[in-house]
PDB file of C-alpha atoms in Angstrom:
ATOM      1  CA  GLU A   1     -54.310 -75.071 -57.068  1.00 90.00           C
ATOM      2  CA  VAL A   2     -52.957 -75.489 -53.375  1.00 93.00           C
ATOM      3  CA  GLN A   3     -49.069 -76.302 -53.290  1.00 97.00           C
ATOM      4  CA  LEU A   4     -46.256 -75.828 -50.755  1.00 98.00           C
ATOM      5  CA  VAL A   5     -42.692 -75.984 -52.023  1.00 98.00           C
ATOM      6  CA  GLU A   6     -39.428 -76.412 -49.709  1.00 98.00           C
ATOM      7  CA  SER A   7     -36.044 -75.325 -50.185  1.00 98.00           C
ATOM      8  CA  GLY A   8     -32.947 -74.276 -48.553  1.00 98.00           C
ATOM      9  CA  GLY A   9     -31.805 -77.800 -47.424  1.00 98.00           C
ATOM     10  CA  GLY A  10     -28.042 -79.010 -47.944  1.00 98.00           C
ATOM     11  CA  LEU A  11     -24.766 -80.034 -46.028  1.00 98.00           C
ATOM     12  CA  VAL A  12     -23.560 -77.848 -43.254  1.00 98.00           C
ATOM     13  CA  GLN A  13     -20.942 -78.404 -40.838  1.00 98.00           C
ATOM     14  CA  ALA A  14     -21.974 -78.964 -36.984  1.00 98.00           C
ATOM     15  CA  GLY A  15     -22.441 -75.659 -35.567  1.00 98.00           C
ATOM     16  CA  GLY A  16     -23.503 -73.900 -38.635  1.00 98.00           C
ATOM     17  CA  SER A  17     -26.900 -72.519 -39.801  1.00 98.00           C
ATOM     18  CA  LEU A  18     -29.359 -72.899 -42.799  1.00 98.00           C
ATOM     19  CA  ARG A  19     -32.737 -71.204 -43.456  1.00 98.00           C
ATOM     20  CA  LEU A  20     -35.401 -73.122 -45.008  1.00 98.00           C
ATOM     21  CA  SER A  21     -38.365 -71.624 -47.177  1.00 98.00           C
ATOM     22  CA  CYS A  22     -41.746 -73.112 -47.508  1.00 98.00           C
ATOM     23  CA  ALA A  23     -43.266 -71.116 -50.126  1.00 98.00           C
ATOM     24  CA  ALA A  24     -47.283 -71.400 -50.647  1.00 98.00           C
ATOM     25  CA  SER A  25     -49.601 -70.961 -53.364  1.00 97.00           C
ATOM     26  CA  GLY A  26     -53.204 -71.314 -54.038  1.00 97.00           C
ATOM     27  CA  PHE A  27     -53.869 -70.002 -50.160  1.00 95.00           C
ATOM     28  CA  THR A  28     -52.671 -67.415 -48.040  1.00 95.00           C
ATOM     29  CA  VAL A  29     -50.579 -68.560 -45.312  1.00 94.00           C
ATOM     30  CA  ASP A  30     -51.699 -66.172 -42.677  1.00 92.00           C
ATOM     31  CA  ASP A  31     -55.166 -68.155 -42.571  1.00 93.00           C
ATOM     32  CA  TYR A  32     -53.576 -71.712 -42.004  1.00 95.00           C
ATOM     33  CA  ALA A  33     -51.489 -73.178 -39.552  1.00 96.00           C
ATOM     34  CA  ILE A  34     -47.888 -74.047 -41.094  1.00 97.00           C
ATOM     35  CA  ALA A  35     -45.864 -76.700 -39.495  1.00 97.00           C
ATOM     36  CA  TRP A  36     -42.381 -78.057 -40.095  1.00 98.00           C
ATOM     37  CA  PHE A  37     -41.881 -81.611 -39.537  1.00 98.00           C
ATOM     38  CA  ARG A  38     -38.801 -83.914 -40.094  1.00 98.00           C
ATOM     39  CA  GLN A  39     -38.053 -87.596 -40.527  1.00 98.00           C
ATOM     40  CA  ALA A  40     -34.774 -89.325 -40.004  1.00 97.00           C
ATOM     41  CA  PRO A  41     -33.666 -92.930 -41.585  1.00 91.00           C
ATOM     42  CA  GLY A  42     -35.635 -95.066 -39.556  1.00 93.00           C
ATOM     43  CA  LYS A  43     -37.411 -92.828 -37.233  1.00 95.00           C
ATOM     44  CA  GLU A  44     -40.916 -91.616 -37.183  1.00 95.00           C
ATOM     45  CA  ARG A  45     -41.899 -88.354 -38.545  1.00 95.00           C
ATOM     46  CA  GLU A  46     -41.644 -85.660 -36.013  1.00 96.00           C
ATOM     47  CA  ALA A  47     -43.386 -82.265 -35.702  1.00 97.00           C
ATOM     48  CA  VAL A  48     -40.547 -79.456 -35.322  1.00 97.00           C
ATOM     49  CA  SER A  49     -42.420 -76.388 -35.183  1.00 97.00           C
ATOM     50  CA  CYS A  50     -45.507 -74.486 -36.074  1.00 97.00           C
ATOM     51  CA  ILE A  51     -47.073 -71.260 -36.641  1.00 97.00           C
ATOM     52  CA  ARG A  52     -50.348 -69.711 -36.792  1.00 93.00           C
ATOM     53  CA  ASN A  53     -50.914 -65.969 -37.331  1.00 88.00           C
ATOM     54  CA  SER A  54     -54.017 -64.050 -36.362  1.00 79.00           C
ATOM     55  CA  PRO A  55     -53.925 -65.038 -33.518  1.00 79.00           C
ATOM     56  CA  ASP A  56     -50.252 -65.355 -32.886  1.00 83.00           C
ATOM     57  CA  ASN A  57     -49.323 -68.943 -31.987  1.00 91.00           C
ATOM     58  CA  THR A  58     -45.941 -70.894 -32.310  1.00 95.00           C
ATOM     59  CA  TYR A  59     -44.843 -74.209 -31.408  1.00 95.00           C
ATOM     60  CA  TYR A  60     -41.094 -76.227 -30.942  1.00 96.00           C
ATOM     61  CA  THR A  61     -40.321 -79.660 -29.963  1.00 96.00           C
ATOM     62  CA  ASP A  62     -38.179 -79.471 -27.008  1.00 97.00           C
ATOM     63  CA  SER A  63     -34.911 -80.718 -28.808  1.00 97.00           C
ATOM     64  CA  VAL A  64     -34.901 -77.170 -31.002  1.00 98.00           C
ATOM     65  CA  LYS A  65     -36.018 -74.579 -28.738  1.00 98.00           C
ATOM     66  CA  GLY A  66     -33.355 -71.940 -28.309  1.00 98.00           C
ATOM     67  CA  ARG A  67     -31.806 -73.153 -31.753  1.00 98.00           C
ATOM     68  CA  PHE A  68     -34.527 -72.733 -34.465  1.00 98.00           C
ATOM     69  CA  THR A  69     -36.871 -70.012 -35.263  1.00 98.00           C
ATOM     70  CA  ILE A  70     -39.895 -70.164 -37.263  1.00 98.00           C
ATOM     71  CA  SER A  71     -41.336 -67.077 -38.953  1.00 97.00           C
ATOM     72  CA  SER A  72     -43.628 -65.858 -42.125  1.00 96.00           C
ATOM     73  CA  ASP A  73     -43.395 -63.312 -44.291  1.00 96.00           C
ATOM     74  CA  ASN A  74     -47.143 -62.600 -45.652  1.00 94.00           C
ATOM     75  CA  ALA A  75     -45.958 -60.412 -48.683  1.00 96.00           C
ATOM     76  CA  LYS A  76     -44.021 -63.507 -49.996  1.00 98.00           C
ATOM     77  CA  ASN A  77     -46.558 -65.960 -48.529  1.00 98.00           C
ATOM     78  CA  THR A  78     -43.746 -67.740 -47.402  1.00 98.00           C
ATOM     79  CA  VAL A  79     -42.828 -69.575 -44.014  1.00 98.00           C
ATOM     80  CA  TYR A  80     -39.490 -69.805 -42.844  1.00 98.00           C
ATOM     81  CA  LEU A  81     -37.316 -72.056 -40.404  1.00 98.00           C
ATOM     82  CA  GLN A  82     -34.247 -70.521 -39.133  1.00 98.00           C
ATOM     83  CA  MET A  83     -32.025 -73.229 -37.988  1.00 98.00           C
ATOM     84  CA  ASN A  84     -28.689 -72.368 -35.816  1.00 98.00           C
ATOM     85  CA  SER A  85     -26.424 -74.445 -33.883  1.00 98.00           C
ATOM     86  CA  LEU A  86     -27.163 -77.364 -35.747  1.00 98.00           C
ATOM     87  CA  LYS A  87     -26.152 -80.817 -34.648  1.00 98.00           C
ATOM     88  CA  PRO A  88     -25.667 -84.208 -36.163  1.00 98.00           C
ATOM     89  CA  GLU A  89     -28.826 -85.406 -34.816  1.00 97.00           C
ATOM     90  CA  ASP A  90     -30.542 -82.753 -37.135  1.00 98.00           C
ATOM     91  CA  THR A  91     -29.999 -84.554 -39.918  1.00 98.00           C
ATOM     92  CA  ALA A  92     -33.368 -85.572 -41.895  1.00 98.00           C
ATOM     93  CA  VAL A  93     -35.742 -84.761 -44.492  1.00 98.00           C
ATOM     94  CA  TYR A  94     -37.581 -81.527 -43.663  1.00 98.00           C
ATOM     95  CA  TYR A  95     -41.177 -81.140 -44.787  1.00 98.00           C
ATOM     96  CA  CYS A  96     -43.664 -78.280 -44.679  1.00 98.00           C
ATOM     97  CA  ALA A  97     -47.002 -78.830 -44.270  1.00 98.00           C
ATOM     98  CA  ALA A  98     -50.618 -76.572 -43.712  1.00 97.00           C
ATOM     99  CA  SER A  99     -53.515 -76.884 -41.737  1.00 96.00           C
ATOM    100  CA  THR A 100     -56.732 -75.297 -41.920  1.00 93.00           C
ATOM    101  CA  LEU A 101     -57.174 -75.477 -38.279  1.00 90.00           C
ATOM    102  CA  GLY A 102     -57.264 -71.893 -36.603  1.00 88.00           C
ATOM    103  CA  TYR A 103     -54.424 -73.023 -34.085  1.00 92.00           C
ATOM    104  CA  CYS A 104     -51.406 -75.191 -34.046  1.00 93.00           C
ATOM    105  CA  PRO A 105     -52.671 -78.291 -32.771  1.00 90.00           C
ATOM    106  CA  GLY A 106     -51.002 -80.293 -29.910  1.00 87.00           C
ATOM    107  CA  THR A 107     -48.150 -82.734 -30.759  1.00 85.00           C
ATOM    108  CA  ASP A 108     -50.427 -85.945 -30.611  1.00 87.00           C
ATOM    109  CA  TYR A 109     -52.615 -84.495 -33.182  1.00 91.00           C
ATOM    110  CA  MET A 110     -50.300 -82.353 -35.158  1.00 93.00           C
ATOM    111  CA  TYR A 111     -49.668 -84.776 -38.069  1.00 94.00           C
ATOM    112  CA  TYR A 112     -53.410 -85.556 -38.529  1.00 95.00           C
ATOM    113  CA  ALA A 113     -54.292 -82.376 -38.462  1.00 95.00           C
ATOM    114  CA  MET A 114     -52.169 -81.364 -41.783  1.00 97.00           C
ATOM    115  CA  ASN A 115     -54.333 -80.937 -44.989  1.00 96.00           C
ATOM    116  CA  TYR A 116     -51.197 -80.582 -47.505  1.00 97.00           C
ATOM    117  CA  TRP A 117     -47.845 -81.156 -47.754  1.00 98.00           C
ATOM    118  CA  GLY A 118     -44.773 -80.145 -49.598  1.00 98.00           C
ATOM    119  CA  GLY A 119     -42.164 -82.580 -50.977  1.00 97.00           C
ATOM    120  CA  GLY A 120     -39.238 -82.089 -48.279  1.00 98.00           C
ATOM    121  CA  THR A 121     -35.849 -80.658 -48.357  1.00 98.00           C
ATOM    122  CA  LEU A 122     -32.724 -82.697 -47.215  1.00 98.00           C
ATOM    123  CA  VAL A 123     -30.697 -81.629 -44.437  1.00 98.00           C
ATOM    124  CA  THR A 124     -27.515 -83.147 -43.468  1.00 98.00           C
ATOM    125  CA  VAL A 125     -25.206 -81.910 -40.714  1.00 98.00           C
ATOM    126  CA  SER A 126     -21.811 -83.395 -40.615  1.00 98.00           C
ATOM    127  CA  SER A 127     -19.452 -83.703 -37.427  1.00 93.00           C
TER     128      SER A 127
END
């Protein structure tokens, strides 16, 4: 059975760091595009980052470039999102999702391309 489980969320002060994990089962992350989304209260779900190995391909939304890094560990079948220099506006529920596409799709299509979703993990950044 295909399953995605996020972990690593929590409360952190502005300027701090967190590392989110997306553990996959039932498929190999190296064969899928894996994306991180976030949704803040009252706002639409936003694509944050995406990774597709073989071929190498990554995506970051402009607001997190230089602060967030997506990576994968094939041995653990897990994708990570390292979040540094966190800001209060990063506060949201973060979701990981997987697509059978062989690449990270464009922003307008990102949400619709995802086939599987995790349940989310809450990140709260205080001032």
